[in-house]
Short mmCIF file of C-alpha atoms in Angstrom, two decimals:
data_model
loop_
_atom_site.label_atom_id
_atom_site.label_comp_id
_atom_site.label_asym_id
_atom_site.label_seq_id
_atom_site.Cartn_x
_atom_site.Cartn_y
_atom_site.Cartn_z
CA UNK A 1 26.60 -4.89 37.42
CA UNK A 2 29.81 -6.04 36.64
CA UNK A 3 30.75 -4.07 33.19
CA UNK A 4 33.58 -5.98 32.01
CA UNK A 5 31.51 -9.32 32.01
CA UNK A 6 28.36 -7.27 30.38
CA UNK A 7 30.97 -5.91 27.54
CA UNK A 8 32.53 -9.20 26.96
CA UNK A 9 28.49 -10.34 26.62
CA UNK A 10 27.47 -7.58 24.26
CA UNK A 11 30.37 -7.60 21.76
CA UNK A 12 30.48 -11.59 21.55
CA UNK A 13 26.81 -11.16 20.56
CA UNK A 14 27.74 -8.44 17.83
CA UNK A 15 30.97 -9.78 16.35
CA UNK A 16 29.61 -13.46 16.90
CA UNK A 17 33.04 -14.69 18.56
CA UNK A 18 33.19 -16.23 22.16
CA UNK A 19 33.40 -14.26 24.94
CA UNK A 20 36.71 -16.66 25.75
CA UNK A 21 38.65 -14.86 22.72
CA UNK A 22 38.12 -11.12 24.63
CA UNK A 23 39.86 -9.98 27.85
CA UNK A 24 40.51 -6.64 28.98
CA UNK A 25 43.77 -6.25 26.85
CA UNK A 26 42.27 -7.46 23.89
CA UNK A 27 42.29 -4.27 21.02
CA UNK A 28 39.09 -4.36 18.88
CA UNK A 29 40.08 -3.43 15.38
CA UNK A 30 43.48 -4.71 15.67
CA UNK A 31 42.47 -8.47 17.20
CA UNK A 32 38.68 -8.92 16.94
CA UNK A 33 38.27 -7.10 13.70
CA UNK A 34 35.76 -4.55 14.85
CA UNK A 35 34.23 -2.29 11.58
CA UNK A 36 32.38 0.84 11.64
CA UNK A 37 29.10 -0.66 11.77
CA UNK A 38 29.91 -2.99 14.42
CA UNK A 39 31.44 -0.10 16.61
CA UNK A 40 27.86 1.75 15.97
CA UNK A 41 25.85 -1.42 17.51
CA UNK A 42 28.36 -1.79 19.93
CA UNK A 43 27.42 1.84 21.34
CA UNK A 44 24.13 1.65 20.80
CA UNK A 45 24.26 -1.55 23.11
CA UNK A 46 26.36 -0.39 25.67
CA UNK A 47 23.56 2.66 26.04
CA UNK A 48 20.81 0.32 26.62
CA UNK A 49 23.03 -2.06 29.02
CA UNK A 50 23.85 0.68 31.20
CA UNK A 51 21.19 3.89 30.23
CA UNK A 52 24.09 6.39 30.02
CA UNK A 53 24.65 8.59 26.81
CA UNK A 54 27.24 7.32 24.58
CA UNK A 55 29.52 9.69 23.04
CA UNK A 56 31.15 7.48 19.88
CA UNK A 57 34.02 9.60 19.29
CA UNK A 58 35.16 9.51 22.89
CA UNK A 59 34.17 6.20 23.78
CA UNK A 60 36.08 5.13 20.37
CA UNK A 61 39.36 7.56 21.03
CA UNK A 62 38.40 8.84 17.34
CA UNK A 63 40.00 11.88 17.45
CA UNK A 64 42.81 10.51 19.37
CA UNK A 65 45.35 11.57 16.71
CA UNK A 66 44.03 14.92 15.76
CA UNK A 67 44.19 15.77 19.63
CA UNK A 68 47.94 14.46 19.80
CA UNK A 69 48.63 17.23 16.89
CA UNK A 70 46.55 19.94 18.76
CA UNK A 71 48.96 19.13 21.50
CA UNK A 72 52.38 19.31 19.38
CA UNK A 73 50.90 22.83 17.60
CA UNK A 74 50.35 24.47 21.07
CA UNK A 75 53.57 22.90 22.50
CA UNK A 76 51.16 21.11 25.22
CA UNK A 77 52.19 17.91 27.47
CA UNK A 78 50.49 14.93 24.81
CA UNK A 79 49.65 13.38 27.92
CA UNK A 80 47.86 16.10 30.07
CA UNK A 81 46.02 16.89 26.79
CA UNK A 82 45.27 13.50 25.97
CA UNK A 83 43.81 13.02 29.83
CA UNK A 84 41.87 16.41 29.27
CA UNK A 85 39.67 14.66 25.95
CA UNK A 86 39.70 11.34 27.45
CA UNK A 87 38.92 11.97 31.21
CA UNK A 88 37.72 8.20 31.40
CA UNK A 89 41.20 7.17 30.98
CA UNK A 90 44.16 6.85 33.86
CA UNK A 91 47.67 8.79 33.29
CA UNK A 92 49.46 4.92 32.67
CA UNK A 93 46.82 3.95 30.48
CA UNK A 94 47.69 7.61 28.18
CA UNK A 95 51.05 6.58 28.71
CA UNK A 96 50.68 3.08 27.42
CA UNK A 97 49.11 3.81 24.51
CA UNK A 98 51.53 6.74 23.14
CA UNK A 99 53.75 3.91 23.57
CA UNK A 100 51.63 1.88 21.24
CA UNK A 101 50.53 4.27 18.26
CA UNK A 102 52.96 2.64 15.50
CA UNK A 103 50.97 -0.81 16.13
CA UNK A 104 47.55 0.72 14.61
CA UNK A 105 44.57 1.46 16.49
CA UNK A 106 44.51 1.27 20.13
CA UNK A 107 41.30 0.72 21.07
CA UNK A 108 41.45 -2.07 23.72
CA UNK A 109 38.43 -3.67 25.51
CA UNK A 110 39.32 -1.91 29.41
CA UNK A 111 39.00 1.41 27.47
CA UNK A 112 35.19 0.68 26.86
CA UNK A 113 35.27 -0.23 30.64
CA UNK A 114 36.64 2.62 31.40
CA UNK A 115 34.24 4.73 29.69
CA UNK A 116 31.09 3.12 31.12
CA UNK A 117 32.32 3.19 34.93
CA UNK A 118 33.69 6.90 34.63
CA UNK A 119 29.65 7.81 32.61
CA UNK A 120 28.09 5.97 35.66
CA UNK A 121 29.56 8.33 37.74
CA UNK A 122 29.50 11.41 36.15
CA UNK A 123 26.75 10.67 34.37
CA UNK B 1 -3.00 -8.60 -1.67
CA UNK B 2 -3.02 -8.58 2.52
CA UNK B 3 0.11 -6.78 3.78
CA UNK B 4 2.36 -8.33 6.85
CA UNK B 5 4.49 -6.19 8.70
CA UNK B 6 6.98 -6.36 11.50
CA UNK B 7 6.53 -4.12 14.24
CA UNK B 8 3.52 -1.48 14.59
CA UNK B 9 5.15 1.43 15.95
CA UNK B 10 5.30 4.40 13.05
CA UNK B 11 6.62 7.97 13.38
CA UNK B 12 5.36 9.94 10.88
CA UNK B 13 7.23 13.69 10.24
CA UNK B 14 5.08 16.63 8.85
CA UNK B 15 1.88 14.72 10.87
CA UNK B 16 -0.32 17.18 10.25
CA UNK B 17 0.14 17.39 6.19
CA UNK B 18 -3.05 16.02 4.15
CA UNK B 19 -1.27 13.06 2.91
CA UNK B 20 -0.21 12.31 6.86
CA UNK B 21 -2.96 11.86 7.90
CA UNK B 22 -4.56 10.16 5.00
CA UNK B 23 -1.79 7.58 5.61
CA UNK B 24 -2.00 7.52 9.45
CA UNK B 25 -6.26 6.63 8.96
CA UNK B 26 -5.03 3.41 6.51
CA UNK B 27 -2.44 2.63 8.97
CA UNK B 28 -5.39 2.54 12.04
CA UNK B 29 -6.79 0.62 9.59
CA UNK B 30 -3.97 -2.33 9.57
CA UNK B 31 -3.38 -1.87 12.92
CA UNK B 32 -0.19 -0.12 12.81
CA UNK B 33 0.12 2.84 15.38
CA UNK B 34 0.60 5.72 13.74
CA UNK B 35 2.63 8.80 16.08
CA UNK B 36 1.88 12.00 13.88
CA UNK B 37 4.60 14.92 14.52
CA UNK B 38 3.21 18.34 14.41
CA UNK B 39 5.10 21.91 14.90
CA UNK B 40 2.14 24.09 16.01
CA UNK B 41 -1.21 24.32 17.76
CA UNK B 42 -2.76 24.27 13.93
CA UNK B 43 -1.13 21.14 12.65
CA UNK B 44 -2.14 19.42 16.10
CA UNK B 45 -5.81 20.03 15.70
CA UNK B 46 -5.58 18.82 12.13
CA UNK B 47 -4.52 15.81 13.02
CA UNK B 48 -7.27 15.66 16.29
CA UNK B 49 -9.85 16.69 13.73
CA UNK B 50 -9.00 14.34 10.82
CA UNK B 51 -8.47 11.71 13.03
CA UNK B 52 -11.19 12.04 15.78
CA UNK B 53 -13.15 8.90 15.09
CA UNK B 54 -9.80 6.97 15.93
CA UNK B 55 -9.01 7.84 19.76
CA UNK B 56 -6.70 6.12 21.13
CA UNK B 57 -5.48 4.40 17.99
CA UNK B 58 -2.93 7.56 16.96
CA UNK B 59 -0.43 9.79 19.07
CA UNK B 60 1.12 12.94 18.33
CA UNK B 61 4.60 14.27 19.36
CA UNK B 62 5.33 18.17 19.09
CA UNK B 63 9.03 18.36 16.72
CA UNK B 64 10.24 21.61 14.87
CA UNK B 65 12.97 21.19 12.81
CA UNK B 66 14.41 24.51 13.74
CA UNK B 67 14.19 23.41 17.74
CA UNK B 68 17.14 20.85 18.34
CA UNK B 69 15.50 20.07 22.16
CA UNK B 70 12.35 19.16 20.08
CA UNK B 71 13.84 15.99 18.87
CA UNK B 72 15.36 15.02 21.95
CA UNK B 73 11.98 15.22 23.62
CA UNK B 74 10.44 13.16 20.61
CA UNK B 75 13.09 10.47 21.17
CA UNK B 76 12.47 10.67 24.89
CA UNK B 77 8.62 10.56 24.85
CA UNK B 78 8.73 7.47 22.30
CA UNK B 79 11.44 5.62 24.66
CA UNK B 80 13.20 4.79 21.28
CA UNK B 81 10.96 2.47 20.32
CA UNK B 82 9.93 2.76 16.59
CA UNK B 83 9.91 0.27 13.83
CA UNK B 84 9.22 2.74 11.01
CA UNK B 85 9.14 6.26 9.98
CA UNK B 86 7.33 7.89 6.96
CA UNK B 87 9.00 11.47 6.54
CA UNK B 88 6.58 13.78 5.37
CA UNK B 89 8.18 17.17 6.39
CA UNK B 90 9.44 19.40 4.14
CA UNK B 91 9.77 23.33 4.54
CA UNK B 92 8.39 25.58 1.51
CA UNK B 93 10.82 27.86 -0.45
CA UNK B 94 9.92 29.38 -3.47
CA UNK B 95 12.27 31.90 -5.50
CA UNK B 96 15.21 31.99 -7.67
CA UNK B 97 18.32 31.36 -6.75
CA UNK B 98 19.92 34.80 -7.37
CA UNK B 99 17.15 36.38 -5.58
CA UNK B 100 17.22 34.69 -2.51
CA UNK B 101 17.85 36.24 1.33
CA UNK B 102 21.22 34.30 2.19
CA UNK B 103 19.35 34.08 6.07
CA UNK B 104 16.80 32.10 4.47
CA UNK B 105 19.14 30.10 2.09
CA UNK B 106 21.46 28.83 5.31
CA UNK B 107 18.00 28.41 7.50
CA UNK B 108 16.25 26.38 5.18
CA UNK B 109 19.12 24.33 4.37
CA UNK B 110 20.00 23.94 8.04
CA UNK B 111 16.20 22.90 8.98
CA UNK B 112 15.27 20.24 5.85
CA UNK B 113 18.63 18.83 5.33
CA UNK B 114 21.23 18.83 8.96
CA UNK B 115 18.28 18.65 10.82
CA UNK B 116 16.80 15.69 8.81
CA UNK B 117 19.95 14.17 9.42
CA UNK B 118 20.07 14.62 12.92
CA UNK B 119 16.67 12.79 13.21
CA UNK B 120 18.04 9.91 10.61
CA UNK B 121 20.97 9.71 13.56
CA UNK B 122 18.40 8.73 16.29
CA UNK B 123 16.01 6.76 14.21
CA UNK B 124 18.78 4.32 12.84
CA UNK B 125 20.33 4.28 16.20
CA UNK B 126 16.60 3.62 17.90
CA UNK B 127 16.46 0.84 14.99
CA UNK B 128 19.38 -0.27 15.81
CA UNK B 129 18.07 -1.48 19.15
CA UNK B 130 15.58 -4.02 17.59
CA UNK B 131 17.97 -5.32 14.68
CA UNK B 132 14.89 -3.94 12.48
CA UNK B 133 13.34 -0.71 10.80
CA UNK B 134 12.10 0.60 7.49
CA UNK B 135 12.24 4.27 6.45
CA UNK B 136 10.72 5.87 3.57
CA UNK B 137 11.29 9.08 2.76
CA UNK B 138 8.09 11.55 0.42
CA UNK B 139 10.86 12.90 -2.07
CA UNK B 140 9.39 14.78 -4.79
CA UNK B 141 9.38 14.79 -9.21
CA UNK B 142 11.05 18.12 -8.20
CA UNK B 143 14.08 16.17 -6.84
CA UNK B 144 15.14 15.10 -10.47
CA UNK B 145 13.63 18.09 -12.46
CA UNK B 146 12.36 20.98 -10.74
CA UNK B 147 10.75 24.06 -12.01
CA UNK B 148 12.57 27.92 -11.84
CA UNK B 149 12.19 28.72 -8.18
CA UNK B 150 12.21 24.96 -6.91
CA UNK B 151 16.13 25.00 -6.84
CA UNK B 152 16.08 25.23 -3.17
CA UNK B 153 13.69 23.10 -2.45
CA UNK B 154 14.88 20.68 -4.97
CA UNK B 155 18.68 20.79 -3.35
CA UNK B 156 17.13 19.85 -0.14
CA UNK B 157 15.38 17.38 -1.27
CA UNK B 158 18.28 15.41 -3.58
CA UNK B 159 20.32 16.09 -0.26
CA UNK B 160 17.57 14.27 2.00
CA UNK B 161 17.52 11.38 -0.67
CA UNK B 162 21.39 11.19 0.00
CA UNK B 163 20.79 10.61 3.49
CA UNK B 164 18.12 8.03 3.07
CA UNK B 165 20.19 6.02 1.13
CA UNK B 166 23.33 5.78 2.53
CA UNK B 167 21.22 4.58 5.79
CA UNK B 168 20.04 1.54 4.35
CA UNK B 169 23.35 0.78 2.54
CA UNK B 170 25.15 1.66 6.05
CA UNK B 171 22.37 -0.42 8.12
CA UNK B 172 20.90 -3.09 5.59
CA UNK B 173 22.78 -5.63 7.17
CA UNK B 174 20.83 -4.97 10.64
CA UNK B 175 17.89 -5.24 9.11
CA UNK B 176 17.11 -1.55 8.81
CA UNK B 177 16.10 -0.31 5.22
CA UNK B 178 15.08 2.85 3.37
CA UNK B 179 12.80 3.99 0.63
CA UNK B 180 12.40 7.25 -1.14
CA UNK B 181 9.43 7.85 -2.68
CA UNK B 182 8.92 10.30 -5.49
CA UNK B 183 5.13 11.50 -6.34
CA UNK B 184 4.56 14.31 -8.90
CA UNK B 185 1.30 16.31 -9.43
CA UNK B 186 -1.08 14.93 -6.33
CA UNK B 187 -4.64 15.80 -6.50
CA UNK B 188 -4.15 16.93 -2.62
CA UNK B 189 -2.08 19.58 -0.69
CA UNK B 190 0.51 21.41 -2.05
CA UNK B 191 0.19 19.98 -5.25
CA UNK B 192 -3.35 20.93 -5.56
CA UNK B 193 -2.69 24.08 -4.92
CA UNK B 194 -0.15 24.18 -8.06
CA UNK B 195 -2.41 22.85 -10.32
CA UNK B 196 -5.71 25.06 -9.12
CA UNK B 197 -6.96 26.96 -12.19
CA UNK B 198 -4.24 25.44 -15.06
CA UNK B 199 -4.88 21.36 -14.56
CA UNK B 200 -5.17 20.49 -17.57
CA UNK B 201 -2.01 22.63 -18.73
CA UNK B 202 0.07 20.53 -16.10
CA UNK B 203 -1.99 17.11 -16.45
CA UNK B 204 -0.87 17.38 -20.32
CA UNK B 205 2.98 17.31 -19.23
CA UNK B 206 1.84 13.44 -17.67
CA UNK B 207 1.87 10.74 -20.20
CA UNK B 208 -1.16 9.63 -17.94
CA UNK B 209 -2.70 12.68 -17.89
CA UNK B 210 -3.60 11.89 -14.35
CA UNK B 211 -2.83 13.50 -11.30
CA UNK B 212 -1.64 10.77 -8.27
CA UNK B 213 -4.10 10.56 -5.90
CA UNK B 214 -3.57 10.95 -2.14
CA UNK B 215 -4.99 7.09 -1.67
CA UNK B 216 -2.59 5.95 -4.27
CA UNK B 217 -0.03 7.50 -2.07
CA UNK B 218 -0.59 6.11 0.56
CA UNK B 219 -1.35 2.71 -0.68
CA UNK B 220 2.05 2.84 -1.90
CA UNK B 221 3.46 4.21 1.29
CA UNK B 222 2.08 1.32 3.17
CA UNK B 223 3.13 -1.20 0.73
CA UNK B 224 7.11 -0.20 1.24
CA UNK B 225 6.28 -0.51 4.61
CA UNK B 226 5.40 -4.02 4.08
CA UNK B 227 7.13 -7.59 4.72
CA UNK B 228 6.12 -7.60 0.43
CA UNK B 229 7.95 -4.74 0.28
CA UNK B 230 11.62 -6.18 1.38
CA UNK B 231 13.44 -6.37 -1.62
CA UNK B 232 13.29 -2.44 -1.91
CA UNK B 233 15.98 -0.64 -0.40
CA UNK B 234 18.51 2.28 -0.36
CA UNK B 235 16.65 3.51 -3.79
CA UNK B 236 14.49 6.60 -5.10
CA UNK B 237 11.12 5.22 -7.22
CA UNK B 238 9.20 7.70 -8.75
CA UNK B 239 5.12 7.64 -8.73
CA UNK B 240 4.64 10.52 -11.44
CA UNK B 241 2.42 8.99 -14.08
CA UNK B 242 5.72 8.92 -16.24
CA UNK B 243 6.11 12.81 -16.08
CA UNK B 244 9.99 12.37 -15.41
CA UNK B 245 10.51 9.41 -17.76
CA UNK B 246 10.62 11.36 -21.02
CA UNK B 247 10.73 14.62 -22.84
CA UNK B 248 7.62 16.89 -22.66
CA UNK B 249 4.74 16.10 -24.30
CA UNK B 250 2.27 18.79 -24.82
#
């Protein structure tokens, strides 16, 4: 199944947008206005798409900030921790979004990719 | 008044309690299909003896609320697929609060309230799924004003309510809703226990000096379950004869 084109499917059909206006780069809260609720249907969705488990707060990067002050308070590499939580997610994209933290949440539609290929392997 | 409802598929926690499986007959009855939870070999042949002259029409799914891979399986065995719940279940704790085990004070309140909220997690996400469900939870008069000895009970119960309606406010908008229910003195179950021997000393407290009958209950139960029943949601409604509405009587 190609994933990307299933996400792009599932979250046009839960924010009610086309699937034109989201691409891989696009961020969900920041450009498509993702809430709570619609993050909650969104995993629920994704775990009937693909059967695999859905774990929100990794799938979502919730504790993405809280992680990046474990790191600081036990003088850790923020990017080796970072790939530790998030194992779904490459070394440049870690890098990229350190890069990116002033501009608000970072969330971006390849991450949800990301997270569905690396479950369908691991399971 | 015929009642219309979307879906069939009910889960019904504390199965094997006598107002369970009152309600799970008069759902047979409207063809809903009622899946009764029990926690022991006793509560399942309750239900299989209440219930015998509808085979085939019911199911029952083993869950204890103080076994985490019980709810799992329950989720697993009913593929997700539920379009409401009626939540019976509701452990028994009697004492006052300064005389209570602190074991039993973290157990209970880790058994009717996390665990309850564990269960809400996979119902509204199983909801989720079909863009529709209806909850209702059996609170209690005790919720509001409880008795010395009901604190616990009473806690858990006000903390349950909580949880019930912050679901529907969180999921209304998908089309999933919640209903708390809360009955005083019932002529069935615990409640008749209570009032064995000093009825009319605890009728007189009721305005209607009537107890609520188990039919009335679940009358009710089935009506919030109902298409009629939309307009209710994320909201406690008490069925108490007015007991809670005013000062004592006597």
């Amino acid at each position: 199944m190609d994933i990307l084109k299933k996400v792009k499917e599932i979250l046009a059909e839960i924010l009610d947008i086309d699937e034109e206006e989201i691409a891989p780069e696009t961020y969900l809260i920041r450009d498509l206005n993702a809430e709570s609720i619609d993050l909650l249907e969104l995993a629920v969705a994704l775990n009937s798409a693909f059967n695999i488990k859905i774990n929100d707060d990794e799938i979502f990067l919730r504790n993405l900030r809280p992680y990046l002050t474990e790191a600081k308070e036990k003088q850790a590499d923020e990017v080796a921790y970072l790939l530790g939580n998030f194992p779904f997610l490459t070394k440049d994209r870690i890098t990229q979004i350190l890069g990116d933290l002033q501009g608000g949440p970072v969330l971006k539609v390849k991450d949800l990719v990301s997270y569905v290929a690396w479950m369908g392997k691991t399971g | 008044m015929k009642l219309e409802f979307s879906g069939s598929r009910a889960l019904i926690l504390g199965g094997s309690c006598d107002l369970a499986v009152c309600l799970a007959e008069a759902m047979i009855k409207v063809n809903l299909l009622p899946i009764l939870t029990y926690r022991d070999e006793n509560g399942y042949k309750k239900i299989s003896n209440h219930l015998s002259s509808f085979a085939g029409k019911y199911e029952t799914v083993y869950l204890d609320f103080a076994d985490i891979a019980s709810l799992d399986a329950l989720f697993c065995k009913i593929k997700d697929d539920l379009d409401f719940m009626v939540d019976f279940a509701q452990g028994d704790i009697e004492g006052l609060i300064a005389s209570a085990n602190q074991d039993d004070i973290s157990r209970y309140f880790e058994q009717n309230i996390s665990f309850r909220a564990k269960i809400l997690k996979k119902a509204g996400r199983a909801m989720l799924k079909k863009k529709r469900g209806r909850l209702v939870f059996i609170s209690s008069s005790a919720a509001g004003k409880p008795n010395p000895g009901q604190g616990f009970y009473a806690a858990a119960k006000l903390a349950s309510e909580a949880l019930y309606k912050n679901l529907g406010l969180e999921l209304g908008s998908r089309g999933i809703t919640t209903v708390t229910l809360r009955p005083g003195y019932i002529d069935t179950g615990r409640g008749k226990a209570y009032m064995q021997g000093r009825e009319k000393e605890v009728l007189r407290l009721v305005p209607t000096r009537k107890a609520i009958t188990a039919k009335e209950v679940t009358d009710t139960v089935l009506f919030f379950l109902s298409k009629s029943a939309a307009g209710f949601n994320a909201v406690e409604i008490a069925m108490d004869g007015g007991l809670t509405a005013g000062k004592c009587l006597k």
